[in-house]
Amino acid sequence: LMMNVAADTCSRMTSVRIAPAGPEMVLAPTLPDSNAKVAYLVPWGEATAIRFLSHALLGGLSVKSTDAAFTLQDQRFPAGTLIVDVADNADGIHTTVRDIALKSGANVVAVDDSWVTDGPNLGANEVVRHNPPDIALAWDEPTSPRSAGQTRFVIERQFDYPVTAIRTKRLASANLDDYEVLILPAGRNYDETLGESGTENLKNWVNKGGVLIGLGFANQYLADANIDLLSIRRENAAVDEDRGEEDSGNRDAEGDEELAATVEGRILESLADYQASIEPESAPPDSLAGVLISADVDPDHWLAAGVTPTLNVLARGDGIYTPIRLDSGRNVARFQSAENLLAGGYIWEENHRQLAYKPFAVVQPTGRGFVIGFTEDPTYRAY
């Protein structure tokens, strides 16, 4: 998903810093039998295709992809399939494609005909050109070292694409115009580190065309009503329906207490009344130690091009967020119903009910750019 964002939404061509090569891997790509007359197609949906895209962009190739599936030469190609037109590239394209296929392990299909029998053709509106994005990653406090490190590992070592680490404090005043993508790893207290000037700097950058991506706990900052970079909101623990009316009364009384020296008297007739009277006005949901839950993907959004219809997401912590409204953005992936939610592990019953149908991935257009939130960290331990 992050590479879809990085490649599909950037509109400015920029220079790319070269990162050290990733670890040696034994790969078995499918190479074309002959030189293509029209194009080389790389089916999307595997990490090898992402690595192919990375090497192609770093090598200066002209690469496009489609946001919808299509059929060509009796073969079905999924949404997100990469298209390397022979006519759009230099004479050595055939050798270059084979070299990249060997490096990345990607499956490459040579096509000699552009006649599509189903779906958009290779020049339709659903086909977009990829530009090589410069990616920045927030580093140091308040980011979680694990989240920052594993995110950089996934992009640089698994996807073979360079990332520039920037200390988070510098984001408050740094000129971010050299970057198309900025990733905020999981971390708390971004607001304290960035301050008002940092938030304003990020908003201006997004409005000019930047893509801001928040992972896990970073969304507490993006979704804060005082920050409002994302219009979703973090939820408190859901109130039990049987006690909702009683709790509501308590909250009203506590609210009055802030305004007056005394409050209306209450008689506590039972232990249940006492327990209700000492409950916090609001509390976060119970924290998850780590559980696999299922999420459904919106197949019609470009961010989900080529992504499997159902994901198993590793959920941790107590972050639960409201879905984004259609007038603000899209819920590209959302958790399944309470009955189908659990994919593996043990989950508290309260989490079971409250997580159902809540978002995993949301995207919000802002000016010329986008803000994207993954409510759980998708790079956890590079799983």
mmCIF file of C-alpha atoms in Angstrom:
data_model
loop_
_atom_site.group_PDB
_atom_site.id
_atom_site.type_symbol
_atom_site.label_atom_id
_atom_site.label_comp_id
_atom_site.label_asym_id
_atom_site.label_seq_id
_atom_site.Cartn_x
_atom_site.Cartn_y
_atom_site.Cartn_z
ATOM 1 C CA LEU A 1 0.000 0.000 0.000
ATOM 2 C CA MET A 2 2.763 2.466 0.879
ATOM 3 C CA MET A 3 4.484 1.932 -2.457
ATOM 4 C CA ASN A 4 1.156 2.453 -4.239
ATOM 5 C CA VAL A 5 0.873 5.773 -2.438
ATOM 6 C CA ALA A 6 4.468 6.742 -3.083
ATOM 7 C CA ALA A 7 4.375 5.947 -6.775
ATOM 8 C CA ASP A 8 0.806 6.684 -7.853
ATOM 9 C CA THR A 9 0.145 10.040 -6.173
ATOM 10 C CA CYS A 10 3.367 11.920 -6.833
ATOM 11 C CA SER A 11 3.384 14.402 -9.654
ATOM 12 C CA ARG A 12 6.928 15.811 -9.565
ATOM 13 C CA MET A 13 10.007 14.131 -11.056
ATOM 14 C CA THR A 14 12.978 14.393 -8.701
ATOM 15 C CA SER A 15 16.420 12.945 -8.223
ATOM 16 C CA VAL A 16 16.654 9.834 -6.076
ATOM 17 C CA ARG A 17 19.383 9.025 -3.552
ATOM 18 C CA ILE A 18 20.812 5.549 -3.969
ATOM 19 C CA ALA A 19 20.638 3.256 -0.926
ATOM 20 C CA PRO A 20 22.995 0.337 -0.272
ATOM 21 C CA ALA A 21 21.926 -2.890 -1.916
ATOM 22 C CA GLY A 22 19.678 -5.215 0.065
ATOM 23 C CA PRO A 23 20.660 -8.678 1.276
ATOM 24 C CA GLU A 24 21.328 -11.363 -1.298
ATOM 25 C CA MET A 25 18.216 -13.382 -2.091
ATOM 26 C CA VAL A 26 17.645 -16.537 -4.120
ATOM 27 C CA LEU A 27 14.860 -15.650 -6.525
ATOM 28 C CA ALA A 28 13.162 -17.522 -9.339
ATOM 29 C CA PRO A 29 11.627 -14.986 -11.728
ATOM 30 C CA THR A 30 9.572 -15.878 -14.787
ATOM 31 C CA LEU A 31 11.366 -14.302 -17.743
ATOM 32 C CA PRO A 32 9.779 -13.623 -21.145
ATOM 33 C CA ASP A 33 10.652 -16.100 -23.905
ATOM 34 C CA SER A 34 11.257 -13.347 -26.459
ATOM 35 C CA ASN A 35 11.495 -9.581 -26.815
ATOM 36 C CA ALA A 36 8.156 -7.837 -26.458
ATOM 37 C CA LYS A 37 6.820 -5.882 -29.425
ATOM 38 C CA VAL A 38 4.373 -3.779 -27.386
ATOM 39 C CA ALA A 39 5.090 -3.953 -23.646
ATOM 40 C CA TYR A 40 6.301 -5.934 -20.661
ATOM 41 C CA LEU A 41 3.692 -6.590 -17.963
ATOM 42 C CA VAL A 42 4.485 -7.351 -14.321
ATOM 43 C CA PRO A 43 1.428 -8.668 -12.405
ATOM 44 C CA TRP A 44 0.926 -6.832 -9.114
ATOM 45 C CA GLY A 45 0.288 -8.419 -5.736
ATOM 46 C CA GLU A 46 3.706 -9.750 -4.693
ATOM 47 C CA ALA A 47 6.724 -8.096 -3.104
ATOM 48 C CA THR A 48 8.749 -9.040 -6.187
ATOM 49 C CA ALA A 49 6.618 -6.677 -8.278
ATOM 50 C CA ILE A 50 7.315 -3.857 -5.822
ATOM 51 C CA ARG A 51 11.053 -4.552 -6.084
ATOM 52 C CA PHE A 52 10.766 -4.518 -9.881
ATOM 53 C CA LEU A 53 9.079 -1.114 -9.696
ATOM 54 C CA SER A 54 11.783 0.206 -7.365
ATOM 55 C CA HIS A 55 14.641 -0.850 -9.662
ATOM 56 C CA ALA A 56 12.787 0.389 -12.744
ATOM 57 C CA LEU A 57 12.222 3.846 -11.250
ATOM 58 C CA LEU A 58 15.781 4.100 -9.971
ATOM 59 C CA GLY A 59 16.993 3.068 -13.440
ATOM 60 C CA GLY A 60 15.004 5.802 -15.145
ATOM 61 C CA LEU A 61 12.509 3.554 -16.933
ATOM 62 C CA SER A 62 9.076 4.763 -17.972
ATOM 63 C CA VAL A 63 6.623 2.639 -15.972
ATOM 64 C CA LYS A 64 2.837 2.778 -15.794
ATOM 65 C CA SER A 65 0.238 0.747 -13.954
ATOM 66 C CA THR A 66 -3.487 0.155 -14.114
ATOM 67 C CA ASP A 67 -6.018 0.724 -11.344
ATOM 68 C CA ALA A 68 -8.298 -1.997 -12.747
ATOM 69 C CA ALA A 69 -7.855 -5.623 -13.825
ATOM 70 C CA PHE A 70 -7.774 -6.529 -17.526
ATOM 71 C CA THR A 71 -7.420 -9.504 -19.876
ATOM 72 C CA LEU A 72 -4.845 -9.543 -22.682
ATOM 73 C CA GLN A 73 -3.687 -12.494 -24.785
ATOM 74 C CA ASP A 74 -6.084 -14.745 -22.812
ATOM 75 C CA GLN A 75 -4.289 -13.932 -19.532
ATOM 76 C CA ARG A 76 -5.908 -12.097 -16.632
ATOM 77 C CA PHE A 77 -3.802 -9.329 -15.096
ATOM 78 C CA PRO A 78 -4.786 -7.906 -11.670
ATOM 79 C CA ALA A 79 -5.264 -4.253 -10.805
ATOM 80 C CA GLY A 80 -1.923 -2.599 -10.140
ATOM 81 C CA THR A 81 -0.127 -4.526 -12.908
ATOM 82 C CA LEU A 82 2.998 -2.677 -14.072
ATOM 83 C CA ILE A 83 3.243 -1.722 -17.743
ATOM 84 C CA VAL A 84 6.613 -1.037 -19.379
ATOM 85 C CA ASP A 85 5.902 0.197 -22.901
ATOM 86 C CA VAL A 86 8.652 -0.631 -25.374
ATOM 87 C CA ALA A 87 8.028 2.578 -27.338
ATOM 88 C CA ASP A 88 8.374 4.756 -24.229
ATOM 89 C CA ASN A 89 11.812 3.442 -23.289
ATOM 90 C CA ALA A 90 15.332 3.341 -24.730
ATOM 91 C CA ASP A 91 16.575 0.739 -27.213
ATOM 92 C CA GLY A 92 18.124 -1.426 -24.518
ATOM 93 C CA ILE A 93 14.797 -1.934 -22.738
ATOM 94 C CA HIS A 94 14.674 -5.703 -23.413
ATOM 95 C CA THR A 95 17.992 -6.355 -21.684
ATOM 96 C CA THR A 96 17.166 -3.912 -18.892
ATOM 97 C CA VAL A 97 13.844 -5.578 -18.125
ATOM 98 C CA ARG A 98 15.485 -9.004 -17.920
ATOM 99 C CA ASP A 99 18.204 -7.653 -15.626
ATOM 100 C CA ILE A 100 15.624 -6.087 -13.289
ATOM 101 C CA ALA A 101 13.544 -9.265 -13.315
ATOM 102 C CA LEU A 102 16.609 -11.260 -12.205
ATOM 103 C CA LYS A 103 17.410 -8.760 -9.425
ATOM 104 C CA SER A 104 13.845 -8.524 -8.148
ATOM 105 C CA GLY A 105 12.547 -12.035 -8.776
ATOM 106 C CA ALA A 106 9.470 -10.594 -10.500
ATOM 107 C CA ASN A 107 7.361 -12.443 -13.039
ATOM 108 C CA VAL A 108 7.465 -10.601 -16.375
ATOM 109 C CA VAL A 109 5.202 -11.237 -19.365
ATOM 110 C CA ALA A 110 6.058 -10.005 -22.877
ATOM 111 C CA VAL A 111 3.059 -8.956 -24.975
ATOM 112 C CA ASP A 112 3.052 -8.379 -28.722
ATOM 113 C CA ASP A 113 -0.543 -7.147 -28.966
ATOM 114 C CA SER A 114 -2.314 -4.273 -27.222
ATOM 115 C CA TRP A 115 -5.827 -5.616 -27.828
ATOM 116 C CA VAL A 116 -7.528 -5.963 -24.418
ATOM 117 C CA THR A 117 -10.565 -8.267 -24.430
ATOM 118 C CA ASP A 118 -11.811 -7.263 -20.961
ATOM 119 C CA GLY A 119 -11.095 -4.258 -18.749
ATOM 120 C CA PRO A 120 -9.299 -0.981 -19.561
ATOM 121 C CA ASN A 121 -6.830 -0.899 -22.437
ATOM 122 C CA LEU A 122 -3.199 0.040 -21.950
ATOM 123 C CA GLY A 123 -3.887 3.699 -22.710
ATOM 124 C CA ALA A 124 -7.113 4.165 -20.728
ATOM 125 C CA ASN A 125 -7.754 6.682 -17.943
ATOM 126 C CA GLU A 126 -7.232 3.908 -15.394
ATOM 127 C CA VAL A 127 -3.578 3.686 -16.455
ATOM 128 C CA VAL A 128 -1.249 6.103 -14.612
ATOM 129 C CA ARG A 129 2.451 6.845 -14.902
ATOM 130 C CA HIS A 130 4.765 6.284 -11.943
ATOM 131 C CA ASN A 131 7.230 8.946 -10.886
ATOM 132 C CA PRO A 132 10.146 8.141 -8.555
ATOM 133 C CA PRO A 133 9.226 9.666 -5.184
ATOM 134 C CA ASP A 134 11.718 10.982 -2.665
ATOM 135 C CA ILE A 135 10.654 9.440 0.658
ATOM 136 C CA ALA A 136 11.415 10.952 4.062
ATOM 137 C CA LEU A 137 10.994 9.100 7.355
ATOM 138 C CA ALA A 138 10.640 10.735 10.764
ATOM 139 C CA TRP A 139 13.492 9.535 12.997
ATOM 140 C CA ASP A 140 14.393 9.805 16.672
ATOM 141 C CA GLU A 141 11.980 10.979 19.396
ATOM 142 C CA PRO A 142 9.028 10.650 19.620
ATOM 143 C CA THR A 143 9.032 7.773 17.118
ATOM 144 C CA SER A 144 9.158 4.210 18.373
ATOM 145 C CA PRO A 145 12.661 2.935 17.482
ATOM 146 C CA ARG A 146 11.163 -0.395 16.475
ATOM 147 C CA SER A 147 8.557 1.150 14.206
ATOM 148 C CA ALA A 148 11.023 3.546 12.578
ATOM 149 C CA GLY A 149 13.615 0.811 12.108
ATOM 150 C CA GLN A 150 11.266 -1.816 10.734
ATOM 151 C CA THR A 151 9.600 0.666 8.380
ATOM 152 C CA ARG A 152 12.971 1.644 6.957
ATOM 153 C CA PHE A 153 13.938 -2.031 6.708
ATOM 154 C CA VAL A 154 10.788 -2.919 4.760
ATOM 155 C CA ILE A 155 11.200 -0.126 2.226
ATOM 156 C CA GLU A 156 14.987 -0.189 1.841
ATOM 157 C CA ARG A 157 15.776 -3.876 2.288
ATOM 158 C CA GLN A 158 12.616 -5.657 1.193
ATOM 159 C CA PHE A 159 11.476 -3.193 -1.495
ATOM 160 C CA ASP A 160 14.974 -1.965 -2.504
ATOM 161 C CA TYR A 161 14.002 1.714 -2.416
ATOM 162 C CA PRO A 162 15.934 4.496 -0.621
ATOM 163 C CA VAL A 163 14.596 6.438 2.351
ATOM 164 C CA THR A 164 15.948 9.622 3.952
ATOM 165 C CA ALA A 165 15.728 9.700 7.760
ATOM 166 C CA ILE A 166 15.020 13.158 9.225
ATOM 167 C CA ARG A 167 15.030 13.914 12.950
ATOM 168 C CA THR A 168 11.458 14.689 13.930
ATOM 169 C CA LYS A 169 12.344 18.021 15.564
ATOM 170 C CA ARG A 170 13.720 19.272 12.241
ATOM 171 C CA LEU A 171 10.325 18.743 10.586
ATOM 172 C CA ALA A 172 9.067 21.827 12.408
ATOM 173 C CA SER A 173 11.194 24.133 10.277
ATOM 174 C CA ALA A 174 12.692 22.024 7.476
ATOM 175 C CA ASN A 175 11.910 22.755 3.840
ATOM 176 C CA LEU A 176 10.158 19.540 2.783
ATOM 177 C CA ASP A 177 9.761 20.481 -0.884
ATOM 178 C CA ASP A 178 12.454 17.975 -1.883
ATOM 179 C CA TYR A 179 10.215 15.113 -0.744
ATOM 180 C CA GLU A 180 6.970 13.742 -2.118
ATOM 181 C CA VAL A 181 6.295 11.318 0.754
ATOM 182 C CA LEU A 182 6.782 11.660 4.520
ATOM 183 C CA ILE A 183 6.177 8.710 6.847
ATOM 184 C CA LEU A 184 5.484 9.162 10.554
ATOM 185 C CA PRO A 185 6.280 5.831 12.263
ATOM 186 C CA ALA A 186 4.317 4.753 15.317
ATOM 187 C CA GLY A 187 5.022 7.072 18.221
ATOM 188 C CA ARG A 188 3.312 9.212 20.829
ATOM 189 C CA ASN A 189 3.551 12.943 21.573
ATOM 190 C CA TYR A 190 4.265 14.129 18.034
ATOM 191 C CA ASP A 191 2.375 17.292 18.959
ATOM 192 C CA GLU A 192 4.876 18.134 21.720
ATOM 193 C CA THR A 193 7.881 17.502 19.475
ATOM 194 C CA LEU A 194 6.576 19.339 16.405
ATOM 195 C CA GLY A 195 4.645 22.133 18.101
ATOM 196 C CA GLU A 196 2.336 24.497 16.279
ATOM 197 C CA SER A 197 4.991 25.497 13.757
ATOM 198 C CA GLY A 198 5.697 21.880 12.860
ATOM 199 C CA THR A 199 2.022 21.082 12.355
ATOM 200 C CA GLU A 200 1.624 24.144 10.168
ATOM 201 C CA ASN A 201 4.692 23.140 8.156
ATOM 202 C CA LEU A 202 3.229 19.680 7.514
ATOM 203 C CA LYS A 203 -0.172 21.091 6.530
ATOM 204 C CA ASN A 204 1.374 23.515 4.047
ATOM 205 C CA TRP A 205 3.509 20.749 2.549
ATOM 206 C CA VAL A 206 0.521 18.407 2.119
ATOM 207 C CA ASN A 207 -1.552 21.168 0.556
ATOM 208 C CA LYS A 208 1.191 21.683 -2.034
ATOM 209 C CA GLY A 209 1.111 18.004 -3.032
ATOM 210 C CA GLY A 210 2.883 15.992 -0.328
ATOM 211 C CA VAL A 211 1.738 12.552 0.829
ATOM 212 C CA LEU A 212 1.813 12.191 4.623
ATOM 213 C CA ILE A 213 1.535 8.631 6.005
ATOM 214 C CA GLY A 214 0.881 7.846 9.665
ATOM 215 C CA LEU A 215 1.499 4.388 11.136
ATOM 216 C CA GLY A 216 -0.147 3.012 14.274
ATOM 217 C CA PHE A 217 0.151 5.350 17.265
ATOM 218 C CA ALA A 218 1.184 8.241 14.996
ATOM 219 C CA ASN A 219 -2.498 8.580 14.134
ATOM 220 C CA GLN A 220 -3.182 9.866 17.644
ATOM 221 C CA TYR A 221 -1.428 13.007 16.422
ATOM 222 C CA LEU A 222 -2.947 13.147 12.930
ATOM 223 C CA ALA A 223 -6.495 12.524 14.242
ATOM 224 C CA ASP A 224 -6.279 14.918 17.193
ATOM 225 C CA ALA A 225 -9.104 17.446 16.854
ATOM 226 C CA ASN A 226 -6.618 20.253 17.578
ATOM 227 C CA ILE A 227 -4.349 19.022 14.767
ATOM 228 C CA ASP A 228 -7.011 17.752 12.333
ATOM 229 C CA LEU A 229 -4.726 16.376 9.639
ATOM 230 C CA LEU A 230 -7.092 13.385 9.510
ATOM 231 C CA SER A 231 -10.816 13.739 10.189
ATOM 232 C CA ILE A 232 -11.049 10.360 11.960
ATOM 233 C CA ARG A 233 -11.044 10.433 15.766
ATOM 234 C CA ARG A 234 -9.609 8.088 18.368
ATOM 235 C CA GLU A 235 -12.311 6.409 20.429
ATOM 236 C CA ASN A 236 -12.629 5.937 24.171
ATOM 237 C CA ALA A 237 -13.801 2.594 25.467
ATOM 238 C CA ALA A 238 -17.392 1.933 24.424
ATOM 239 C CA VAL A 239 -19.958 2.345 27.213
ATOM 240 C CA ASP A 240 -21.889 -0.794 28.142
ATOM 241 C CA GLU A 241 -25.469 -0.364 26.913
ATOM 242 C CA ASP A 242 -26.886 -1.557 30.243
ATOM 243 C CA ARG A 243 -25.035 1.199 32.096
ATOM 244 C CA GLY A 244 -25.062 3.886 29.453
ATOM 245 C CA GLU A 245 -27.848 5.987 30.967
ATOM 246 C CA GLU A 246 -26.366 5.778 34.459
ATOM 247 C CA ASP A 247 -22.879 6.664 33.251
ATOM 248 C CA SER A 248 -24.283 9.573 31.307
ATOM 249 C CA GLY A 249 -25.753 10.956 34.513
ATOM 250 C CA ASN A 250 -22.441 10.640 36.257
ATOM 251 C CA ARG A 251 -20.691 12.508 33.480
ATOM 252 C CA ASP A 252 -23.210 15.328 33.713
ATOM 253 C CA ALA A 253 -22.648 15.578 37.434
ATOM 254 C CA GLU A 254 -18.888 15.574 36.998
ATOM 255 C CA GLY A 255 -19.279 18.247 34.372
ATOM 256 C CA ASP A 256 -21.261 20.383 36.833
ATOM 257 C CA GLU A 257 -18.508 19.881 39.406
ATOM 258 C CA GLU A 258 -16.125 21.802 37.184
ATOM 259 C CA LEU A 259 -18.521 24.772 37.179
ATOM 260 C CA ALA A 260 -19.650 24.930 40.828
ATOM 261 C CA ALA A 261 -18.248 24.425 44.305
ATOM 262 C CA THR A 262 -20.894 21.829 45.129
ATOM 263 C CA VAL A 263 -22.807 19.202 43.170
ATOM 264 C CA GLU A 264 -26.211 17.594 43.482
ATOM 265 C CA GLY A 265 -26.239 14.825 46.056
ATOM 266 C CA ARG A 266 -26.574 11.180 45.004
ATOM 267 C CA ILE A 267 -27.567 8.164 47.067
ATOM 268 C CA LEU A 268 -25.497 5.048 46.384
ATOM 269 C CA GLU A 269 -27.832 2.143 47.133
ATOM 270 C CA SER A 270 -25.668 -0.739 45.980
ATOM 271 C CA LEU A 271 -22.133 -1.821 45.198
ATOM 272 C CA ALA A 272 -22.998 -1.427 41.504
ATOM 273 C CA ASP A 273 -23.872 2.244 42.156
ATOM 274 C CA TYR A 274 -20.536 2.720 43.874
ATOM 275 C CA GLN A 275 -18.619 1.042 41.054
ATOM 276 C CA ALA A 276 -20.383 3.283 38.531
ATOM 277 C CA SER A 277 -19.562 6.402 40.559
ATOM 278 C CA ILE A 278 -15.810 5.755 40.519
ATOM 279 C CA GLU A 279 -15.506 4.895 36.829
ATOM 280 C CA PRO A 280 -13.421 7.441 34.860
ATOM 281 C CA GLU A 281 -15.403 9.852 32.722
ATOM 282 C CA SER A 282 -13.613 8.400 29.701
ATOM 283 C CA ALA A 283 -11.045 5.641 29.333
ATOM 284 C CA PRO A 284 -9.193 4.056 26.415
ATOM 285 C CA PRO A 285 -10.205 0.610 25.200
ATOM 286 C CA ASP A 286 -8.465 -2.388 26.742
ATOM 287 C CA SER A 287 -5.009 -2.801 25.231
ATOM 288 C CA LEU A 288 -4.310 -5.729 22.920
ATOM 289 C CA ALA A 289 -1.015 -7.534 23.404
ATOM 290 C CA GLY A 290 -1.062 -8.679 19.781
ATOM 291 C CA VAL A 291 -3.785 -10.432 17.800
ATOM 292 C CA LEU A 292 -4.524 -11.134 14.143
ATOM 293 C CA ILE A 293 -7.812 -9.638 12.931
ATOM 294 C CA SER A 294 -9.395 -9.640 9.483
ATOM 295 C CA ALA A 295 -10.010 -6.571 7.339
ATOM 296 C CA ASP A 296 -11.895 -6.105 4.074
ATOM 297 C CA VAL A 297 -10.351 -3.996 1.300
ATOM 298 C CA ASP A 298 -12.214 -1.541 -0.953
ATOM 299 C CA PRO A 299 -11.364 -2.841 -4.443
ATOM 300 C CA ASP A 300 -12.485 0.347 -6.171
ATOM 301 C CA HIS A 301 -9.918 2.695 -4.645
ATOM 302 C CA TRP A 302 -6.532 3.254 -6.306
ATOM 303 C CA LEU A 303 -4.717 2.746 -2.998
ATOM 304 C CA ALA A 304 -5.937 -0.868 -2.960
ATOM 305 C CA ALA A 305 -5.032 -1.695 -6.569
ATOM 306 C CA GLY A 306 -3.781 -5.275 -6.641
ATOM 307 C CA VAL A 307 -4.266 -5.820 -2.903
ATOM 308 C CA THR A 308 -5.934 -9.049 -1.796
ATOM 309 C CA PRO A 309 -9.652 -8.589 -0.883
ATOM 310 C CA THR A 310 -9.068 -9.658 2.738
ATOM 311 C CA LEU A 311 -6.083 -8.848 4.955
ATOM 312 C CA ASN A 312 -5.002 -10.351 8.268
ATOM 313 C CA VAL A 313 -3.812 -7.395 10.330
ATOM 314 C CA LEU A 314 -1.664 -7.580 13.459
ATOM 315 C CA ALA A 315 -3.454 -5.372 16.011
ATOM 316 C CA ARG A 316 -1.700 -4.105 19.146
ATOM 317 C CA GLY A 317 -2.374 -1.494 21.781
ATOM 318 C CA ASP A 318 -5.535 0.508 22.427
ATOM 319 C CA GLY A 319 -5.941 2.599 19.264
ATOM 320 C CA ILE A 320 -9.456 2.380 17.807
ATOM 321 C CA TYR A 321 -10.618 5.075 15.386
ATOM 322 C CA THR A 322 -13.880 6.230 13.869
ATOM 323 C CA PRO A 323 -14.400 5.557 10.142
ATOM 324 C CA ILE A 324 -13.747 8.512 7.861
ATOM 325 C CA ARG A 325 -16.830 10.093 6.283
ATOM 326 C CA LEU A 326 -17.221 10.031 2.509
ATOM 327 C CA ASP A 327 -17.141 13.826 2.252
ATOM 328 C CA SER A 328 -13.640 13.767 3.787
ATOM 329 C CA GLY A 329 -12.011 10.643 2.372
ATOM 330 C CA ARG A 330 -12.258 6.878 1.994
ATOM 331 C CA ASN A 331 -11.926 3.854 4.248
ATOM 332 C CA VAL A 332 -9.694 1.780 1.991
ATOM 333 C CA ALA A 333 -9.578 -1.139 4.433
ATOM 334 C CA ARG A 334 -11.872 -1.744 7.404
ATOM 335 C CA PHE A 335 -12.128 -4.504 9.963
ATOM 336 C CA GLN A 336 -14.745 -7.206 9.543
ATOM 337 C CA SER A 337 -17.826 -7.857 11.690
ATOM 338 C CA ALA A 338 -17.459 -8.940 15.306
ATOM 339 C CA GLU A 339 -18.385 -12.504 14.320
ATOM 340 C CA ASN A 340 -15.660 -12.727 11.652
ATOM 341 C CA LEU A 341 -13.065 -10.385 13.151
ATOM 342 C CA LEU A 342 -10.688 -12.799 14.894
ATOM 343 C CA ALA A 343 -8.140 -14.468 12.620
ATOM 344 C CA GLY A 344 -5.761 -15.720 15.314
ATOM 345 C CA GLY A 345 -5.056 -15.259 19.009
ATOM 346 C CA TYR A 346 -7.220 -14.084 21.903
ATOM 347 C CA ILE A 347 -9.175 -10.844 21.942
ATOM 348 C CA TRP A 348 -11.176 -9.267 24.767
ATOM 349 C CA GLU A 349 -14.929 -9.296 24.173
ATOM 350 C CA GLU A 350 -15.094 -5.486 24.483
ATOM 351 C CA ASN A 351 -12.432 -5.107 21.755
ATOM 352 C CA HIS A 352 -14.244 -7.683 19.668
ATOM 353 C CA ARG A 353 -17.355 -5.513 19.516
ATOM 354 C CA GLN A 354 -15.695 -2.103 19.314
ATOM 355 C CA LEU A 355 -13.134 -2.946 16.600
ATOM 356 C CA ALA A 356 -15.783 -4.312 14.225
ATOM 357 C CA TYR A 357 -16.121 -2.207 11.046
ATOM 358 C CA LYS A 358 -13.517 0.305 12.225
ATOM 359 C CA PRO A 359 -10.856 1.453 9.716
ATOM 360 C CA PHE A 360 -7.414 -0.035 9.156
ATOM 361 C CA ALA A 361 -6.386 2.222 6.237
ATOM 362 C CA VAL A 362 -7.908 5.618 5.427
ATOM 363 C CA VAL A 363 -6.986 8.229 2.842
ATOM 364 C CA GLN A 364 -7.959 11.901 2.949
ATOM 365 C CA PRO A 365 -7.296 14.303 0.059
ATOM 366 C CA THR A 366 -5.991 17.636 1.302
ATOM 367 C CA GLY A 367 -5.293 20.369 -1.234
ATOM 368 C CA ARG A 368 -3.085 18.759 -3.873
ATOM 369 C CA GLY A 369 -1.840 16.079 -1.491
ATOM 370 C CA PHE A 370 -3.050 13.225 0.684
ATOM 371 C CA VAL A 371 -2.954 12.168 4.317
ATOM 372 C CA ILE A 372 -3.041 8.408 4.818
ATOM 373 C CA GLY A 373 -3.473 6.623 8.119
ATOM 374 C CA PHE A 374 -2.779 2.980 8.942
ATOM 375 C CA THR A 375 -4.418 2.559 12.352
ATOM 376 C CA GLU A 376 -2.201 -0.484 12.986
ATOM 377 C CA ASP A 377 1.460 -0.516 11.998
ATOM 378 C CA PRO A 378 1.681 -2.575 8.736
ATOM 379 C CA THR A 379 5.471 -2.936 8.980
ATOM 380 C CA TYR A 380 5.531 -4.603 12.418
ATOM 381 C CA ARG A 381 8.673 -6.777 12.598
ATOM 382 C CA ALA A 382 8.643 -6.771 8.766
ATOM 383 C CA TYR A 383 5.912 -9.420 8.824
#
